[in-house]
mmCIF file of C-alpha atoms in Angstrom:
data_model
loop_
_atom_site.group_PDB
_atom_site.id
_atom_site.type_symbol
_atom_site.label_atom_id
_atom_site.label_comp_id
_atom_site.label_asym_id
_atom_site.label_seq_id
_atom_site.Cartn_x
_atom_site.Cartn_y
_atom_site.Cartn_z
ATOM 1 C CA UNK A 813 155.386 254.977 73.386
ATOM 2 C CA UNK A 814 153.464 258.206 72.558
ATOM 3 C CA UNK A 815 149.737 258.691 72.777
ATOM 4 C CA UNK A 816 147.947 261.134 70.118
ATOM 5 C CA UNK A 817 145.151 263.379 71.421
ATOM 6 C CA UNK A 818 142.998 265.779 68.988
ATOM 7 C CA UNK A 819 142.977 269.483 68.820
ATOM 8 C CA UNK A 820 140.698 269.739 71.611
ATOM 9 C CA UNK A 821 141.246 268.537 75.130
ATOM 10 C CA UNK A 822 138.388 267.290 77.286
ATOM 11 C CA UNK A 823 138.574 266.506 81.063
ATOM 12 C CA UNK A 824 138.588 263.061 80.330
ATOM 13 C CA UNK A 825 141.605 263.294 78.054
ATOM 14 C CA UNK A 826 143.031 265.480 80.195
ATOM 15 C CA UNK A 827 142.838 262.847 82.891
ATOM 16 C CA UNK A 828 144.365 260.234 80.392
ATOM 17 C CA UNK A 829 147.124 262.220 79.862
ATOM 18 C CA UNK A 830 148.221 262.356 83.215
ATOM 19 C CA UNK A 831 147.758 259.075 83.833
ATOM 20 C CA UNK A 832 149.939 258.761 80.366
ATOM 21 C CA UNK A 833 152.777 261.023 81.760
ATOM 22 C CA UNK A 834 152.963 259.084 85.326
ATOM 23 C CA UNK A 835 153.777 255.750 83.572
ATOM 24 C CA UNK A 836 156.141 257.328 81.560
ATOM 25 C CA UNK A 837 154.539 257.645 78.095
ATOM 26 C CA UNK A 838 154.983 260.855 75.946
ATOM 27 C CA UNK A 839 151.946 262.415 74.455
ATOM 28 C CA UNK A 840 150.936 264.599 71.109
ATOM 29 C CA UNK A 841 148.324 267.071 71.122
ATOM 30 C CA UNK A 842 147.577 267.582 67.261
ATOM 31 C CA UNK A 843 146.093 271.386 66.551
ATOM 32 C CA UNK A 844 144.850 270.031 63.269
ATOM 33 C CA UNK A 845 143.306 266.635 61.883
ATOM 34 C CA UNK A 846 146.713 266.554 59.773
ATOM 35 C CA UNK A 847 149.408 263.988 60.756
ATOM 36 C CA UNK A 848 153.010 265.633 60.996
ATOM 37 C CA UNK A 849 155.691 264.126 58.924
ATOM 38 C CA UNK A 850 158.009 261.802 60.706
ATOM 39 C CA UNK A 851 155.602 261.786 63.308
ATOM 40 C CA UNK A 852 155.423 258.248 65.394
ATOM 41 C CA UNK A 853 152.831 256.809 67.489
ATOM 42 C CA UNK A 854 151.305 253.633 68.904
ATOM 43 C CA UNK A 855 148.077 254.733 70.654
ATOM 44 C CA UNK A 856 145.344 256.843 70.551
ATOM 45 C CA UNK A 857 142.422 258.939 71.958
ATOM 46 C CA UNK A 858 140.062 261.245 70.399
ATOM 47 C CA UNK A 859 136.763 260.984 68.501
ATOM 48 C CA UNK A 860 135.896 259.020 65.117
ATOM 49 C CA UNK A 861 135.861 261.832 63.161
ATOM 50 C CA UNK A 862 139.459 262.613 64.556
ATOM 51 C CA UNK A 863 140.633 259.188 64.974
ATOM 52 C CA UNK A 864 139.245 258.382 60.944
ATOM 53 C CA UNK A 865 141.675 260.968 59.740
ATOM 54 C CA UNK A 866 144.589 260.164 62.082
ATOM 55 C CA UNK A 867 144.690 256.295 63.173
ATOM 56 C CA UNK A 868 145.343 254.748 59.337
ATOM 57 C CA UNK A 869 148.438 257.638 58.890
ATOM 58 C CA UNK A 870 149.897 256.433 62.182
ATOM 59 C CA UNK A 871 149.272 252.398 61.557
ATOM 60 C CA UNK A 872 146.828 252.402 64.727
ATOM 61 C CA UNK A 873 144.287 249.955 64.817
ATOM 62 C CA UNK A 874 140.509 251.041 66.621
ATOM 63 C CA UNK A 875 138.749 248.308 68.052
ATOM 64 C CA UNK A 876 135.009 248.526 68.721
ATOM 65 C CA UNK A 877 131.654 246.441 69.074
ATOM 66 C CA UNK A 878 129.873 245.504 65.813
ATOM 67 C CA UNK A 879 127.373 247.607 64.212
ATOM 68 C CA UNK A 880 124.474 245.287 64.847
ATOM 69 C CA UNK A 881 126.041 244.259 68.811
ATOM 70 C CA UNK A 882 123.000 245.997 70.822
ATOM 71 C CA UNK A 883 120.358 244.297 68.397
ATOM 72 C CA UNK A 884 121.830 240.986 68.438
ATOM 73 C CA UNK A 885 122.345 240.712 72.195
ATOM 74 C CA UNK A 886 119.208 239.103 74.101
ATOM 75 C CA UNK A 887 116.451 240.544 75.576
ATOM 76 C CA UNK A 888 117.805 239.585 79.037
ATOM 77 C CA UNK A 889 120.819 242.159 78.272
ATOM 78 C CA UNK A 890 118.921 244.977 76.907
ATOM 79 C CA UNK A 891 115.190 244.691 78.452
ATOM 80 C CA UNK A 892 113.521 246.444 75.331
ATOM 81 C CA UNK A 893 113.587 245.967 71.658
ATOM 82 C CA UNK A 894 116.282 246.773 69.736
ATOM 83 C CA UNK A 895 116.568 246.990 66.211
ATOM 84 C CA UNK A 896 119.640 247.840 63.727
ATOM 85 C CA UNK A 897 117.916 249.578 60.675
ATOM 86 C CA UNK A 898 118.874 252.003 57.509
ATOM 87 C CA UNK A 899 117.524 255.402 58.544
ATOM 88 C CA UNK A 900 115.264 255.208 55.317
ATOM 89 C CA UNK A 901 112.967 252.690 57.347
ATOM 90 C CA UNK A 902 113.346 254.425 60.544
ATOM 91 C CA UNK A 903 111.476 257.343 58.728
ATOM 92 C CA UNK A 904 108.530 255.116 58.748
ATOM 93 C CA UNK A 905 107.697 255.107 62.387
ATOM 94 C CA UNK A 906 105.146 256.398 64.192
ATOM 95 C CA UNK A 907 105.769 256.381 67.959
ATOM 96 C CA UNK A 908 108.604 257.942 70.017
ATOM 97 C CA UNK A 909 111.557 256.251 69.767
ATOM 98 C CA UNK A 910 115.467 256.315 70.567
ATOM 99 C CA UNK A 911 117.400 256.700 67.759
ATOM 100 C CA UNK A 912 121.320 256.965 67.616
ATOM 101 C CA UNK A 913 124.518 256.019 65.525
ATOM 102 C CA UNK A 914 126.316 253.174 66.296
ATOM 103 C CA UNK A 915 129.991 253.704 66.486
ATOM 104 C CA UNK A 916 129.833 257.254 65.911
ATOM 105 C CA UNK A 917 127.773 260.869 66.514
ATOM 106 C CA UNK A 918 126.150 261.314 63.344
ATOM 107 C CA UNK A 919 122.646 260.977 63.865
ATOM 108 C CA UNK A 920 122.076 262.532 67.099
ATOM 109 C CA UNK A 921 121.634 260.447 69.992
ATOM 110 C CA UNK A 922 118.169 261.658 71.208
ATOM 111 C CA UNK A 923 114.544 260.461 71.781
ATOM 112 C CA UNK A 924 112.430 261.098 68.576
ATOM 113 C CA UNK A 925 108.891 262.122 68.913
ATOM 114 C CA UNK A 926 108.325 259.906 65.871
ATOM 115 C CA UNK A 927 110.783 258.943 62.091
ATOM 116 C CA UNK A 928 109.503 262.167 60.482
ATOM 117 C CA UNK A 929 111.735 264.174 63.210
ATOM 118 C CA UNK A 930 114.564 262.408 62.295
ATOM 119 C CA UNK A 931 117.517 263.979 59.893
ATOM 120 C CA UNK A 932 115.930 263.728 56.236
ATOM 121 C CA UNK A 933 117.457 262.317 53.220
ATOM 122 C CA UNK A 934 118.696 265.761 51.782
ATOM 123 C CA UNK A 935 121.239 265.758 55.270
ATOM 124 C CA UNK A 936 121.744 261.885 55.289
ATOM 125 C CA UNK A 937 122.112 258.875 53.236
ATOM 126 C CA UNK A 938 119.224 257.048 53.402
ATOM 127 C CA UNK A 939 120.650 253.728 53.902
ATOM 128 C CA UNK A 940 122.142 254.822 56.598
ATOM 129 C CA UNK A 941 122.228 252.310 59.712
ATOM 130 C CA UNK A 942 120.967 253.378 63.220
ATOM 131 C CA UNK A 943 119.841 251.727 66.235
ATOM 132 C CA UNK A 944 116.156 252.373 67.317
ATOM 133 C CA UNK A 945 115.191 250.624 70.561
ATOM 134 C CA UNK A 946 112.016 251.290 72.597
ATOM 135 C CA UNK A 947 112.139 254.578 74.890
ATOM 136 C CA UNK A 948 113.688 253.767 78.682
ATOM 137 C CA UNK A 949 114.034 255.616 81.052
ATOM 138 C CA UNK A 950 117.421 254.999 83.805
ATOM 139 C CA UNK A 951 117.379 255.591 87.228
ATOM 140 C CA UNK A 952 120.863 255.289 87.047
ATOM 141 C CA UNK A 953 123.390 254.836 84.703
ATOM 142 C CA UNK A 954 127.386 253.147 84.549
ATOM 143 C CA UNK A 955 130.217 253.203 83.004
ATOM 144 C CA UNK A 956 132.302 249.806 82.424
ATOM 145 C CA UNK A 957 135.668 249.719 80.682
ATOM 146 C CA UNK A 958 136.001 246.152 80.301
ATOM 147 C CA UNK A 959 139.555 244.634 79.482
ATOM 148 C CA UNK A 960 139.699 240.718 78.894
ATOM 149 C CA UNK A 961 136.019 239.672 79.412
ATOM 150 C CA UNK A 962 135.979 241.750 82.844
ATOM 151 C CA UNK A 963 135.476 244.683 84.362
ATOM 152 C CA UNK A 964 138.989 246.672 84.547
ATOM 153 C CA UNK A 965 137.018 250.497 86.008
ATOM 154 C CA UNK A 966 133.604 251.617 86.694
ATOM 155 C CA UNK A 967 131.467 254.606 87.907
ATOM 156 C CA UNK A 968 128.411 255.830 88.075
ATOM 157 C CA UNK A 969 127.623 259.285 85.320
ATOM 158 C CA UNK A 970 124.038 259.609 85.735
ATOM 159 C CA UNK A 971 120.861 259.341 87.437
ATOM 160 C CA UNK A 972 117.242 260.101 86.228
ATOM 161 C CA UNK A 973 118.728 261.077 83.185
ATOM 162 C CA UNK A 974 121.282 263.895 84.950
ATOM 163 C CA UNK A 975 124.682 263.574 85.204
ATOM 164 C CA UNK A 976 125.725 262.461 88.611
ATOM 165 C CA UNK A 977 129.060 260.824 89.027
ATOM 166 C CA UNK A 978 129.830 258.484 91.847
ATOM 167 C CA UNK A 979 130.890 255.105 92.196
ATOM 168 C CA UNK A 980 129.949 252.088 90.905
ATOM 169 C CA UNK A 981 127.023 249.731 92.457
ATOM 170 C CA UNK A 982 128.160 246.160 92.440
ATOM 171 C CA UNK A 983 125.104 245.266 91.095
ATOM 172 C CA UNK A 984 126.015 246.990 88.116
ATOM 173 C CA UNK A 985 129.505 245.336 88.119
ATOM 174 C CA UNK A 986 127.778 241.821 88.526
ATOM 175 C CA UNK A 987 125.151 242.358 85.767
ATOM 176 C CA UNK A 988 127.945 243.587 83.178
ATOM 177 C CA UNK A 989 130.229 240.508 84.443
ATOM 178 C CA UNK A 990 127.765 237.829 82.782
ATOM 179 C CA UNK A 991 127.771 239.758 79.253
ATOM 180 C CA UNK A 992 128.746 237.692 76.171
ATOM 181 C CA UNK A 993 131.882 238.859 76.181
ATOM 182 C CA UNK A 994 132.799 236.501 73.018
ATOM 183 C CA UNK A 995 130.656 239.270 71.290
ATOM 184 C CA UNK A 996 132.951 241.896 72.442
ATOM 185 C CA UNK A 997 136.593 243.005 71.911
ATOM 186 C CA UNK A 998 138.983 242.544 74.484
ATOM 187 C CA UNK A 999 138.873 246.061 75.482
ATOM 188 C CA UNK A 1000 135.721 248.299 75.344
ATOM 189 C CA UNK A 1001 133.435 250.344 77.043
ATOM 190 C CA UNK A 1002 129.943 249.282 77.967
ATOM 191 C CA UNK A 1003 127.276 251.317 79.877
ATOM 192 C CA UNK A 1004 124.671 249.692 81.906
ATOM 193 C CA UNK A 1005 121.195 250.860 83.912
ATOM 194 C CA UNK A 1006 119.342 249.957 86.198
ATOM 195 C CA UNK A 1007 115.644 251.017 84.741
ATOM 196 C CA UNK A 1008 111.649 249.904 86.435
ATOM 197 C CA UNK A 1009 113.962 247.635 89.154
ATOM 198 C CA UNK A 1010 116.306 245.612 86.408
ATOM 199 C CA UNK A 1011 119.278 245.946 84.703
ATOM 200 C CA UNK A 1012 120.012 246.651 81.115
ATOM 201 C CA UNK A 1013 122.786 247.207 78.387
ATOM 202 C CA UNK A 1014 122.415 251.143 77.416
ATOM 203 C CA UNK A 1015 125.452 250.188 74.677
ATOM 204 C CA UNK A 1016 128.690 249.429 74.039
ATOM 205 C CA UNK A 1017 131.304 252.882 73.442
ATOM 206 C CA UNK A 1018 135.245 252.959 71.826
ATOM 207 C CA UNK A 1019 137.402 252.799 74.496
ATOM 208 C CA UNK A 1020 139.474 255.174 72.500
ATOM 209 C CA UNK A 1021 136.400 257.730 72.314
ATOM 210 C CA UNK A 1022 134.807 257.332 76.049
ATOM 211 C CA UNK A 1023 135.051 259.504 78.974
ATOM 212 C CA UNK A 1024 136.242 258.583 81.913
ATOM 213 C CA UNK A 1025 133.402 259.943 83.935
ATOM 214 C CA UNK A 1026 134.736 259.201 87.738
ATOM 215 C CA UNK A 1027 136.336 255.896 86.203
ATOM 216 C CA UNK A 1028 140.339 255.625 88.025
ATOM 217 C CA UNK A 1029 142.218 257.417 84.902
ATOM 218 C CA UNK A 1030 145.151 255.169 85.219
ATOM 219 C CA UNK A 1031 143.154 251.759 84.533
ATOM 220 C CA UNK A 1032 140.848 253.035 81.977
ATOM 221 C CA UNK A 1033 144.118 254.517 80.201
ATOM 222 C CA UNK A 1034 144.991 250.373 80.263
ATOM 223 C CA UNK A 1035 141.958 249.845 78.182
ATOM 224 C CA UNK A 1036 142.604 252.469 75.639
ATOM 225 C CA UNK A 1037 145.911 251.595 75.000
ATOM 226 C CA UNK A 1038 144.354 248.120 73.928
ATOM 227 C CA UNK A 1039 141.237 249.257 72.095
ATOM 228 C CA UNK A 1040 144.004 251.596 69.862
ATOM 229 C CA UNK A 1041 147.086 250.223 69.361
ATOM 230 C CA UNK A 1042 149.247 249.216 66.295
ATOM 231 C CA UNK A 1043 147.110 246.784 63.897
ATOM 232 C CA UNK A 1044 150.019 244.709 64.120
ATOM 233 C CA UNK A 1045 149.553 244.301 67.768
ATOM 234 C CA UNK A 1046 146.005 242.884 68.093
ATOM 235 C CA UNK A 1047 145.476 239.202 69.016
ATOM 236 C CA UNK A 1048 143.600 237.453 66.196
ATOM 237 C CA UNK A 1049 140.072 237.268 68.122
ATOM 238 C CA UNK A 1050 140.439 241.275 68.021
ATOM 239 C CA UNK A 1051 141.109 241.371 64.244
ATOM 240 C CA UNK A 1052 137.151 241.008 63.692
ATOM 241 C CA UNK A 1053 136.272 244.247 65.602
ATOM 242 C CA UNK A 1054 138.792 246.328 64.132
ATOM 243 C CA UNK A 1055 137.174 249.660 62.755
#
């Protein structure tokens, strides 16, 4: 089996890779978006813009969380409002708020001062989707790569908003084990925080385009190879989150 990684190599894929090479897979680093001729592969890592031009060339399916996952989970998971809305309508507000793209980076992930600050029409389409949710602020913050409606690898990447890896707090672990994981695909990444004394869902990340933070490389490389994999290859409750 090979895995594909983009033009440029991050520490986390870096990581992957090894953990790739000890069990005995063969990887591709690509220099370009372009896909070789004659060039076969079952798996993937890399981000959407990357894994847009590359997965459909290659036959590799991308699983990740609906669009509209974050809103529609309770306020029990996420602790503040959280709305799924074209940008157009976003433009309308008038507090701060934090606005970001759901499955991919482009609208900046950031805290807006208010919807005028936020990319205009002339730079995006206005119907647009992004996810606005109230303004929170973590004390600390996880990473979960789930696998099967559990968690498969954990750590910590941040606290008061700075990045600070360490390991996991089983509170963290606990919280993220009563998620609706029917919601979910079998493998993806979620990040959780613990904000004013309670836990909530920051949001849900491809597997395929997470870093590993201080998560152990070789079991987060066990979620990847599920979230992006030959289409062929997913179980029909995955079929539903495919990209």
């Amino acid at each position: 089996m090979t895995l594909i990684l983009p033009p440029r190599i991050t520490d986390s894929a870096a990581r992957l890779r090894e953990a790739a090479h000890a069990r005995g897979l063969d990887t591709v680093r690509l220099g370009t978006f372009a896909v070789p001729d004659g060039l076969r592969a079952r798996h993937l890592h890399a981000g959407p813009a990357f894994a847009d031009a590359v997965a459909p060339r290659l036959g590799i399916g991308l699983l990740e969380a609906p669009a509209d996952w974050l809103a529609r989970l309770p306020r029990e998971f996420t602790g503040r409002e959280v709305r799924l809305l074209p940008i157009r309508e976003a433009y309308a507000l008038r507090r701060p708020v934090f606005v970001k793209s759901p499955n991919d980076k482009s609208i900046p992930a950031l805290v807006y001062a208010d919807g005028s600050r936020l990319p205009g029409p002339d730079a995006v389409d206005p119907e647009t989707e992004v996810l606005v949710s109230d303004v929170t602020r973590f004390a600390a913050e996880y990473r979960m790569y789930l696998l099967d409606g559990s968690v498969h690898t954990a750590s910590r990447y941040a606290e008061d908003g700075r990045l600070s890896l360490g390991p996991v707090a089983a509170e963290a672990v606990a919280f993220a084990g009563r998620l609706p994981f029917v919601t979910l695909p079998s493998a993806i990444v979620v990040d959780v925080g613990l904000a004013d004394g309670r836990w909530s869902v920051i949001e849900a990340n491809a597997a395929w385009a997470s870093g590993t933070y201080a998560c152990d490389p070789p079991r987060a490389l066990d979620v990847v190879l599920r979230a992006a994999a030959p289409r062929e290859s997913f179980a029909e409750r995955d079929e539903a989150f495919l990209r």
